[in-house]
PDB file of C-alpha atoms and ligand atoms in Angstrom:
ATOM      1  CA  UNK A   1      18.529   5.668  -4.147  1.00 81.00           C
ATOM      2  CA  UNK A   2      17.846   2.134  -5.707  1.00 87.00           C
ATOM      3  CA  UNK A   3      14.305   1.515  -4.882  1.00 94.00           C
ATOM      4  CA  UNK A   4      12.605  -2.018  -5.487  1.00 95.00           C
ATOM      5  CA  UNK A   5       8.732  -2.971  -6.003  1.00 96.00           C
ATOM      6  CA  UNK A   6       6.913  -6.147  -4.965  1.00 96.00           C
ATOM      7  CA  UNK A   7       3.512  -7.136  -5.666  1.00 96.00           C
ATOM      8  CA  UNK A   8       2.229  -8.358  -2.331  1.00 95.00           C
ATOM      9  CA  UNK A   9      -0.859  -8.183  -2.613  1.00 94.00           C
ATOM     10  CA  UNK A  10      -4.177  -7.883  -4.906  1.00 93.00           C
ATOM     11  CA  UNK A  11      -7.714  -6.897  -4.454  1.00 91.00           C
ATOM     12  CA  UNK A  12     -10.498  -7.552  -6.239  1.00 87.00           C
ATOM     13  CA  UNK A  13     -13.531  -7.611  -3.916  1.00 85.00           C
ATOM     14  CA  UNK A  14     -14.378  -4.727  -0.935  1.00 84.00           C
ATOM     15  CA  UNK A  15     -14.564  -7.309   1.231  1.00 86.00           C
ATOM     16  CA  UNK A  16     -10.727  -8.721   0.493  1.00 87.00           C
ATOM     17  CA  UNK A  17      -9.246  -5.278   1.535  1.00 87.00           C
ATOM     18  CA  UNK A  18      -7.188  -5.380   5.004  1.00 85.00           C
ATOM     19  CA  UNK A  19      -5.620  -2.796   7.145  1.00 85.00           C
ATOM     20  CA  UNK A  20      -1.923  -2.735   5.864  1.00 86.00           C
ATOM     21  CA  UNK A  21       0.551  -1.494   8.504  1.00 86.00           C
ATOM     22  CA  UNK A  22       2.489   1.436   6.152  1.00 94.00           C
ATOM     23  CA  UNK A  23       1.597   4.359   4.420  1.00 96.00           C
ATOM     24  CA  UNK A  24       0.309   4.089   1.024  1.00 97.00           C
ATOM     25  CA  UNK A  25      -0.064   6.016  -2.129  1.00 97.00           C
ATOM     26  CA  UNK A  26      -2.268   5.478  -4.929  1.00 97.00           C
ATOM     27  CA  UNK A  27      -2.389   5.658  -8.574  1.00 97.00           C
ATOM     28  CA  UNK A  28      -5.892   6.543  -9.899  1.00 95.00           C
ATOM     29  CA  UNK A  29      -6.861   7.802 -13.454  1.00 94.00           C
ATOM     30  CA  UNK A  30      -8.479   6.784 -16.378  1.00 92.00           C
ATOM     31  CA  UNK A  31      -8.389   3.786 -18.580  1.00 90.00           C
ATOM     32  CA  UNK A  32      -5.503   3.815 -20.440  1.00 92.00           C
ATOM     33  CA  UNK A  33      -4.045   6.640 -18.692  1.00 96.00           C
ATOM     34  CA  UNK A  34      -0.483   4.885 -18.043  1.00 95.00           C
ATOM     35  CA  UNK A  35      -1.203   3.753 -14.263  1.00 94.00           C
ATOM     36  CA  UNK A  36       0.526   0.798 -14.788  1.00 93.00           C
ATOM     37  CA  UNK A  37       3.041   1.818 -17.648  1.00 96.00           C
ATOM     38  CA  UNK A  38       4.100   4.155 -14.436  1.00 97.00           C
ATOM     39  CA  UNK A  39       4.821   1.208 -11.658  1.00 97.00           C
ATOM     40  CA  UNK A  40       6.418  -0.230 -14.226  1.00 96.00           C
ATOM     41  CA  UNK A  41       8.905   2.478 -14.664  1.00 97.00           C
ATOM     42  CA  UNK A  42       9.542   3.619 -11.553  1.00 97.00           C
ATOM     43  CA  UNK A  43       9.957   0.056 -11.038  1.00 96.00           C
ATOM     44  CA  UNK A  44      12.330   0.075 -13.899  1.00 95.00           C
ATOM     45  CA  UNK A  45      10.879  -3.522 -14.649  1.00 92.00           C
ATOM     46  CA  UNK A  46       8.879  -4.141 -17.900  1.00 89.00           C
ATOM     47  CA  UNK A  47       6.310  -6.128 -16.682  1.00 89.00           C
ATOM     48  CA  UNK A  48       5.700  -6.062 -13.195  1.00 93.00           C
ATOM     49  CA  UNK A  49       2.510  -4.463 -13.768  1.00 90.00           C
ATOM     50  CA  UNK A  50       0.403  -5.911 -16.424  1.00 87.00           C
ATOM     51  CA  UNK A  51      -0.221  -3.028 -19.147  1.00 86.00           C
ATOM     52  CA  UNK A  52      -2.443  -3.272 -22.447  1.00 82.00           C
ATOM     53  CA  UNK A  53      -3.406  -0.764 -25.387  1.00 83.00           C
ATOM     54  CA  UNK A  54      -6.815  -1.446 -24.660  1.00 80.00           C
ATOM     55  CA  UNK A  55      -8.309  -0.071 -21.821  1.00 76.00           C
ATOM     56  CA  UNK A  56      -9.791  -1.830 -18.730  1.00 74.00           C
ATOM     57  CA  UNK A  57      -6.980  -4.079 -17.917  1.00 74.00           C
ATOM     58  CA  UNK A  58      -6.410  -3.275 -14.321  1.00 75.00           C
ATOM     59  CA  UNK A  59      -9.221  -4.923 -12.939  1.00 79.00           C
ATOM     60  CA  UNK A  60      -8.218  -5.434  -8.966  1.00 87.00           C
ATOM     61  CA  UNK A  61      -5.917  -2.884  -6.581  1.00 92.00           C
ATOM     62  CA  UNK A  62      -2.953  -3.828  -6.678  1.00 94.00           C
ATOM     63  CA  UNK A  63      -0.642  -3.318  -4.029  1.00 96.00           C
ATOM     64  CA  UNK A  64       2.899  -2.743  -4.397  1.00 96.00           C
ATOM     65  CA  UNK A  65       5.839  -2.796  -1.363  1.00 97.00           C
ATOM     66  CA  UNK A  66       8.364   0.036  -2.315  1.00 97.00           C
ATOM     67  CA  UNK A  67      11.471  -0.805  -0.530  1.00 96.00           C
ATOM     68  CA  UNK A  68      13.606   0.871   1.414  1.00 95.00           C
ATOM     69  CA  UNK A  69      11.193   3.296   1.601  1.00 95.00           C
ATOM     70  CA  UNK A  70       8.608   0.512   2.918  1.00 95.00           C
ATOM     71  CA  UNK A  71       5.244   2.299   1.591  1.00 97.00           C
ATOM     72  CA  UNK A  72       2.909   1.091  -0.648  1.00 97.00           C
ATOM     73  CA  UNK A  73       2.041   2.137  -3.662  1.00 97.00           C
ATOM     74  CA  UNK A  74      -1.553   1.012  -4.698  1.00 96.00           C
ATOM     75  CA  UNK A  75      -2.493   0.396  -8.605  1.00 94.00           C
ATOM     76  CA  UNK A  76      -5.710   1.541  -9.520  1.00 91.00           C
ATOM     77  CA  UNK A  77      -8.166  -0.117 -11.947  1.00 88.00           C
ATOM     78  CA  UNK A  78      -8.791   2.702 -14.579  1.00 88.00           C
ATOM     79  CA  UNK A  79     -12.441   4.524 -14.699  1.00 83.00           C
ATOM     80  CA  UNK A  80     -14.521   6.689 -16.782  1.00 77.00           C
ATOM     81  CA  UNK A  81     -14.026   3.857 -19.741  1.00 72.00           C
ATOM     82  CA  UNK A  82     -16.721   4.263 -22.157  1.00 65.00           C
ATOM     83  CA  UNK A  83     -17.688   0.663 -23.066  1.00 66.00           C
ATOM     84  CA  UNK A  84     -17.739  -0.259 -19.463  1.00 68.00           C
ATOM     85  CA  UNK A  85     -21.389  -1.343 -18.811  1.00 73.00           C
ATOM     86  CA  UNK A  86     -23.206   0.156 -15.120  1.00 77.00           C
ATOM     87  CA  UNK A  87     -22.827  -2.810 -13.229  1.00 80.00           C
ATOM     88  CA  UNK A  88     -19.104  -2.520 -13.613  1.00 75.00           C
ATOM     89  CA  UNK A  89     -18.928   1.170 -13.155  1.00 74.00           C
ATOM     90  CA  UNK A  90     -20.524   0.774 -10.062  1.00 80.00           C
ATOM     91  CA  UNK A  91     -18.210  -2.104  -8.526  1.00 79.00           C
ATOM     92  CA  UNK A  92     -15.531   0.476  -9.431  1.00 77.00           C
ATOM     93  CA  UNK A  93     -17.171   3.107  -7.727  1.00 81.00           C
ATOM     94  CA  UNK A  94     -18.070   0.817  -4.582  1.00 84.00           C
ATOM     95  CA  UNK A  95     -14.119  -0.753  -4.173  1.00 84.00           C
ATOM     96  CA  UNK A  96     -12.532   2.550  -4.424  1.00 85.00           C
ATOM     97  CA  UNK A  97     -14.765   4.381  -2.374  1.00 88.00           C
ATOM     98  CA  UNK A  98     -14.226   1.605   0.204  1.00 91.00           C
ATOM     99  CA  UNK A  99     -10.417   1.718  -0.386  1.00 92.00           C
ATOM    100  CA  UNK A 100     -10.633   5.524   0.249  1.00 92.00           C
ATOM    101  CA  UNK A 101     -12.953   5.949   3.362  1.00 92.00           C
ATOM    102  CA  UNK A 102     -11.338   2.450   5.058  1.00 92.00           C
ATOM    103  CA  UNK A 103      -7.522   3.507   4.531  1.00 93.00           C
ATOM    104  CA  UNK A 104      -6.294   6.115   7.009  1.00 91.00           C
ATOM    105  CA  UNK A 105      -3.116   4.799   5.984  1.00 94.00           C
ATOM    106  CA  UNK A 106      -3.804   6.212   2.494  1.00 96.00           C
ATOM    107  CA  UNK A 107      -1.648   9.775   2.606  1.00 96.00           C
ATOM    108  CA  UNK A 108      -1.772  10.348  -1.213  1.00 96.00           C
ATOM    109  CA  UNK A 109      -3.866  10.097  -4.171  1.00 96.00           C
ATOM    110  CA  UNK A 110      -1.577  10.660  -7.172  1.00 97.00           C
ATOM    111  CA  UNK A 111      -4.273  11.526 -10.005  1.00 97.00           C
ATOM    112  CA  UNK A 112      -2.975  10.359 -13.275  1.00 98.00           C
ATOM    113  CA  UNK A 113      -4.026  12.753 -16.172  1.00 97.00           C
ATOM    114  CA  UNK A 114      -3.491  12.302 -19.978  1.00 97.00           C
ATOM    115  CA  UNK A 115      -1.012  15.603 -21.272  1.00 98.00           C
ATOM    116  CA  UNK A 116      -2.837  15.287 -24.581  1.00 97.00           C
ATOM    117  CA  UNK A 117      -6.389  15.754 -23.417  1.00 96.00           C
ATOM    118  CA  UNK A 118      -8.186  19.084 -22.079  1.00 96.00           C
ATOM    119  CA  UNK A 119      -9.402  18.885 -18.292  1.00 95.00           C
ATOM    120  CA  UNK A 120     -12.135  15.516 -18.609  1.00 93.00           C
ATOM    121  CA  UNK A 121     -15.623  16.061 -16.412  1.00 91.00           C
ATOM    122  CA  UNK A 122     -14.354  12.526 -14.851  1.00 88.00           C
ATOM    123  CA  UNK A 123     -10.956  13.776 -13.935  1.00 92.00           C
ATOM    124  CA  UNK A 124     -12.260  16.893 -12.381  1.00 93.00           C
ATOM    125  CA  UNK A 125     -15.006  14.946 -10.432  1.00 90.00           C
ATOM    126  CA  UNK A 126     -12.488  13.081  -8.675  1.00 91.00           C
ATOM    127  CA  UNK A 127     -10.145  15.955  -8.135  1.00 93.00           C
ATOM    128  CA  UNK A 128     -13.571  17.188  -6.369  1.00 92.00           C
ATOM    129  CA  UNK A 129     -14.094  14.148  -4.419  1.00 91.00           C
ATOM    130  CA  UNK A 130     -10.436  13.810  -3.311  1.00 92.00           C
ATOM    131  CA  UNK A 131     -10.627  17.420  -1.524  1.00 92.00           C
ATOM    132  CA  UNK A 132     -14.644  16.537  -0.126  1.00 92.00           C
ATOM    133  CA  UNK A 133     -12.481  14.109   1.408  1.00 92.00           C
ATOM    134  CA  UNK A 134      -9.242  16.065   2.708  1.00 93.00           C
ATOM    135  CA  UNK A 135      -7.049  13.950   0.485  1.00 94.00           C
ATOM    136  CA  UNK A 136      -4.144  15.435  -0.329  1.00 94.00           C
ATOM    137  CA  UNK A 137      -3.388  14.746  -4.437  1.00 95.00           C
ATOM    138  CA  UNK A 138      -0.488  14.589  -6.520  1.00 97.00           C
ATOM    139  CA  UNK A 139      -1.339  15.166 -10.142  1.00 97.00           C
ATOM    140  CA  UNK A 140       0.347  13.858 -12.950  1.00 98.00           C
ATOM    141  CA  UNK A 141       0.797  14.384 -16.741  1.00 98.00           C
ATOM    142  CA  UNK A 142       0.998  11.172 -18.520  1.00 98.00           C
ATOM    143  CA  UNK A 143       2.433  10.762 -21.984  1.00 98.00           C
ATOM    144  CA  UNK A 144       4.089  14.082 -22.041  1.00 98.00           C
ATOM    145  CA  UNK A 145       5.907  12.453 -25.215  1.00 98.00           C
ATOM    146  CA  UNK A 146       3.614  12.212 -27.316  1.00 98.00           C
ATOM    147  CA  UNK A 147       3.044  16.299 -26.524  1.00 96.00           C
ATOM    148  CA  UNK A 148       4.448  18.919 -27.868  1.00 96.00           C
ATOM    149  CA  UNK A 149       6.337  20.920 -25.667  1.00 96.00           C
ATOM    150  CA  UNK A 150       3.980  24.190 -26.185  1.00 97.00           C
ATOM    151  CA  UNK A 151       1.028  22.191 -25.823  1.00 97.00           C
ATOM    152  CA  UNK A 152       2.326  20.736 -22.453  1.00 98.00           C
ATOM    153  CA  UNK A 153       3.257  23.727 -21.058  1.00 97.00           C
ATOM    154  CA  UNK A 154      -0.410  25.285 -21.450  1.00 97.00           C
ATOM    155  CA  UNK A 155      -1.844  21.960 -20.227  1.00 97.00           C
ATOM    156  CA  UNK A 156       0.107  22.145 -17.122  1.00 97.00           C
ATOM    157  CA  UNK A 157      -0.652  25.723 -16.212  1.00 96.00           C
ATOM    158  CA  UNK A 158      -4.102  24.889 -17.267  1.00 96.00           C
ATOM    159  CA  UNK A 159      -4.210  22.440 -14.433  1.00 96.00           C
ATOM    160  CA  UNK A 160      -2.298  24.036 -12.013  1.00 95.00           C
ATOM    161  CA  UNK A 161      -5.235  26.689 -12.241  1.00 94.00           C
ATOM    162  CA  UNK A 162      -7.594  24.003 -11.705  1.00 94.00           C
ATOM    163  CA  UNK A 163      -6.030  22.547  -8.692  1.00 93.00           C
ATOM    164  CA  UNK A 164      -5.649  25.553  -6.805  1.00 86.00           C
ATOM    165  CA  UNK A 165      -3.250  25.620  -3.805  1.00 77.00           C
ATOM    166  CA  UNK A 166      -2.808  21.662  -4.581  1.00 75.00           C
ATOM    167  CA  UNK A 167       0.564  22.018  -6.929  1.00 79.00           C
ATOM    168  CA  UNK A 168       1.456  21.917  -9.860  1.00 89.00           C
ATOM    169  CA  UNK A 169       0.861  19.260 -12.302  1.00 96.00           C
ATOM    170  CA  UNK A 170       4.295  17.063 -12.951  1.00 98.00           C
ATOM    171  CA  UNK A 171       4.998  16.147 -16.971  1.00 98.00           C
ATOM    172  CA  UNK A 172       5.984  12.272 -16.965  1.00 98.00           C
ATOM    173  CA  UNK A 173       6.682   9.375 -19.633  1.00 98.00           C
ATOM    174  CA  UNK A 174       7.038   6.042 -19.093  1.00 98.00           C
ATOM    175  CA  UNK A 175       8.557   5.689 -22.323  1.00 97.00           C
ATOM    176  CA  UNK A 176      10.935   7.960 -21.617  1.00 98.00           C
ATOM    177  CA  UNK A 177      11.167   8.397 -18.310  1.00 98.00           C
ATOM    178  CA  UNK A 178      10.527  11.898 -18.022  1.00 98.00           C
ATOM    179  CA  UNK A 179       9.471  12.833 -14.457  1.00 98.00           C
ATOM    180  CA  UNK A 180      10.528   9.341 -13.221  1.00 98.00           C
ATOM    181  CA  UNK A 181      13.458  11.075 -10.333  1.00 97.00           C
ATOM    182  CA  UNK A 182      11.357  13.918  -9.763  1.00 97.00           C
ATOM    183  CA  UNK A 183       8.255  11.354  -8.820  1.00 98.00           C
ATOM    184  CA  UNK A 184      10.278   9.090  -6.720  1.00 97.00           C
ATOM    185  CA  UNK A 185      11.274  12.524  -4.815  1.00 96.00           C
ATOM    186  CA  UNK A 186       7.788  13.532  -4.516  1.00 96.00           C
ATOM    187  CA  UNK A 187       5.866  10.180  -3.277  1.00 96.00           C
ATOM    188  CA  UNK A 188       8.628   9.715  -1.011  1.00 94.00           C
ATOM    189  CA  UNK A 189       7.962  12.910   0.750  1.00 94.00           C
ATOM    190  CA  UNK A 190       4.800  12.612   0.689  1.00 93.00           C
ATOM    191  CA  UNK A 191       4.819   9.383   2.839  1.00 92.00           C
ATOM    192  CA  UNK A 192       8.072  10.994   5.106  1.00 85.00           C
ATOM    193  CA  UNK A 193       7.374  14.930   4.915  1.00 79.00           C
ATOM    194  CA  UNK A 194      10.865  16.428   5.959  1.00 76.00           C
ATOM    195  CA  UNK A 195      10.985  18.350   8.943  1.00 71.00           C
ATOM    196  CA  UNK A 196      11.203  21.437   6.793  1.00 65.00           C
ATOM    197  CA  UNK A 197       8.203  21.100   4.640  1.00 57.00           C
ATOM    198  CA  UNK A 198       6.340  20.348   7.620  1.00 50.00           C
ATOM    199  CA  UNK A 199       7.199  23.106   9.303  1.00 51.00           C
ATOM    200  CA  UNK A 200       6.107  25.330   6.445  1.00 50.00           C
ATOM    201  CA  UNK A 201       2.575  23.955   6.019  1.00 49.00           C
TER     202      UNK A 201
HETATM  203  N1  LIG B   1       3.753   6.937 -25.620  1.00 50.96           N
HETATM  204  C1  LIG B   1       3.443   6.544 -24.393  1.00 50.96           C
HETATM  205  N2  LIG B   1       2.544   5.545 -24.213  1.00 50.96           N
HETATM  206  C2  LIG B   1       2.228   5.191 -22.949  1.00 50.96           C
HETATM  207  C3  LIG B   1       2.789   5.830 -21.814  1.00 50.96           C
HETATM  208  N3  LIG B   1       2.265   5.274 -20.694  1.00 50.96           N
HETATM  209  C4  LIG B   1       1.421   4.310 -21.123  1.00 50.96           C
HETATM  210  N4  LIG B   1       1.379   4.244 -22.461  1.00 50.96           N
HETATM  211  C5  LIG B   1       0.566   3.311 -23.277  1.00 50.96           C
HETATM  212  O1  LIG B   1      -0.804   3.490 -22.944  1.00 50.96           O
HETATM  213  C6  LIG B   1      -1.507   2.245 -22.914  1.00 50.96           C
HETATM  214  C7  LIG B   1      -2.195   2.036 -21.569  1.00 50.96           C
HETATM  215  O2  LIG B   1      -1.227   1.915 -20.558  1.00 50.96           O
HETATM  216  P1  LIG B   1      -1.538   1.232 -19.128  1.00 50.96           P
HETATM  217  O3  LIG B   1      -0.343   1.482 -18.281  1.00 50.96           O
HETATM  218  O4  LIG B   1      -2.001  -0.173 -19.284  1.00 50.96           O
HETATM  219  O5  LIG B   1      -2.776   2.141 -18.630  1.00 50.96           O
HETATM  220  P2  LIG B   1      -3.645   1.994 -17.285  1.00 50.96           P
HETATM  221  O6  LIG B   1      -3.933   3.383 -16.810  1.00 50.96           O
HETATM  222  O7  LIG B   1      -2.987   1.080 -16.311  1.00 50.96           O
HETATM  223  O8  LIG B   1      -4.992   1.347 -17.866  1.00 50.96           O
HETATM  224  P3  LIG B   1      -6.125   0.472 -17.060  1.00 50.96           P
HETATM  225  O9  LIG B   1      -5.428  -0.638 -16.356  1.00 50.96           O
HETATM  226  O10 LIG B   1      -7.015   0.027 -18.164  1.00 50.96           O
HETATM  227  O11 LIG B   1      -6.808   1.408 -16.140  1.00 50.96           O
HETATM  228  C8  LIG B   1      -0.462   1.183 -23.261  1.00 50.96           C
HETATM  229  O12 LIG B   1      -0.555   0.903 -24.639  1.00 50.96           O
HETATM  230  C9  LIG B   1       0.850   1.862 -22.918  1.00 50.96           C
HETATM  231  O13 LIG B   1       1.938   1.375 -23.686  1.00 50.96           O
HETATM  232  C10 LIG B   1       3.736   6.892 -22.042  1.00 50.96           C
HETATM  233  O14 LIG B   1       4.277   7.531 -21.138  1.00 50.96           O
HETATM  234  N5  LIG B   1       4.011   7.203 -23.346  1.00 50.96           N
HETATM  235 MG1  LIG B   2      -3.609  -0.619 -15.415  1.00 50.96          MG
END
């Protein structure tokens, strides 16, 4: 299926967020992580979202209108960056927590995890905070190319151990496009569960 993206709308302050009438699935990870390397694939546009080697350049959420699917899918500005001083942290902390306890329309977090990097204290606090909250999460393995295979099988079984009953972990590169069907597949049904994998749960 030939799925478009379309920037309709960006948030930078609690108080700008708005009830949007469709489901909506969002992109949260670290800094640097590839959050918007990965709308920009799936998008199969180069610079729809606005990427950069150094991390912190997502500042606002970004909300993006996947067609025909007509979901949104809701870029994240990256935490857990180390130069980022409290104040910021906390305005993080603040917006997202707002975005997550104000959006019943939110049906999936997918958490975006770097492939080259052991399980991070940050990554597993949100994993934690995500369930406190009964939010189902999709987790994903950034960069797998710049892993080697052997590596990236052990960090996926590592976090499949991690995550329990919640999955397991999907490889992905944006530079490559590893993952990129398989994703499409998998935020698609998690926005329009078929009748079959409803039935099952
Ligand atoms: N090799 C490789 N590099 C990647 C991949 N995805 C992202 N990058 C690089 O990683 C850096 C950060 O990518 P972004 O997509 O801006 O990361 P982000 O998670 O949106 O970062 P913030 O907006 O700061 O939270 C950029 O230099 C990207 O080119 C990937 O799959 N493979
Ligand atoms: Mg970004």
């Amino acid at each position: 299926m030939n799925r478009t993206l379309e920037l309709v709308k960006t948030v930078f302050e609690p108080n700008q967020l708005e009830i949007l009438d469709a489901p909506q699935v969002a992109l949260a990870g670290r800094s640097n992580v590839g959050k918007s390397s990965l709308v920009n694939c799936l998008a199969g546009r180069k610079s729809l979202a606005r990427i950069s080697s150094t991390p912190g350049k997502t500042r606002s959420l970004n909300f993006y209108l996947v067609k025909p699917d007509d979901f949104f899918l809701v870029d994240l500005p990256g935490y857990g960056y180390a130069k980022t001083s409290k104040t910021e942290r906390a305005k993080w902390g603040k917006l997202i927590e707002r975005y997550v306890t104000s959006t019943r329309q939110l049906t999936t977090m997918a958490v975006l995890l770097d492939s080259r990097l052991p399980p991070q204290r940050i990554d597993l606090e949100l994993v934690a905070y995500l369930r406190s909250m009964g939010i189902p999460l999709l987790a994903v393995l950034t960069k797998a190319d710049k892993c080697k295979q052997k590596d990236l099988a052990h960090r996926v079984s590592e976090w499949r151990d991690l995550l329990g009953g919640a999955g397991v972990p999907l490889p992905f590169s944006s530079k490559t496009g590893r993952g990129r069907d398989k994703l499409w597949n998998l935020l698609a049904e998690s926005v329009n569960p078929s009748p079959a994998s409803s039935e099952a749960e």
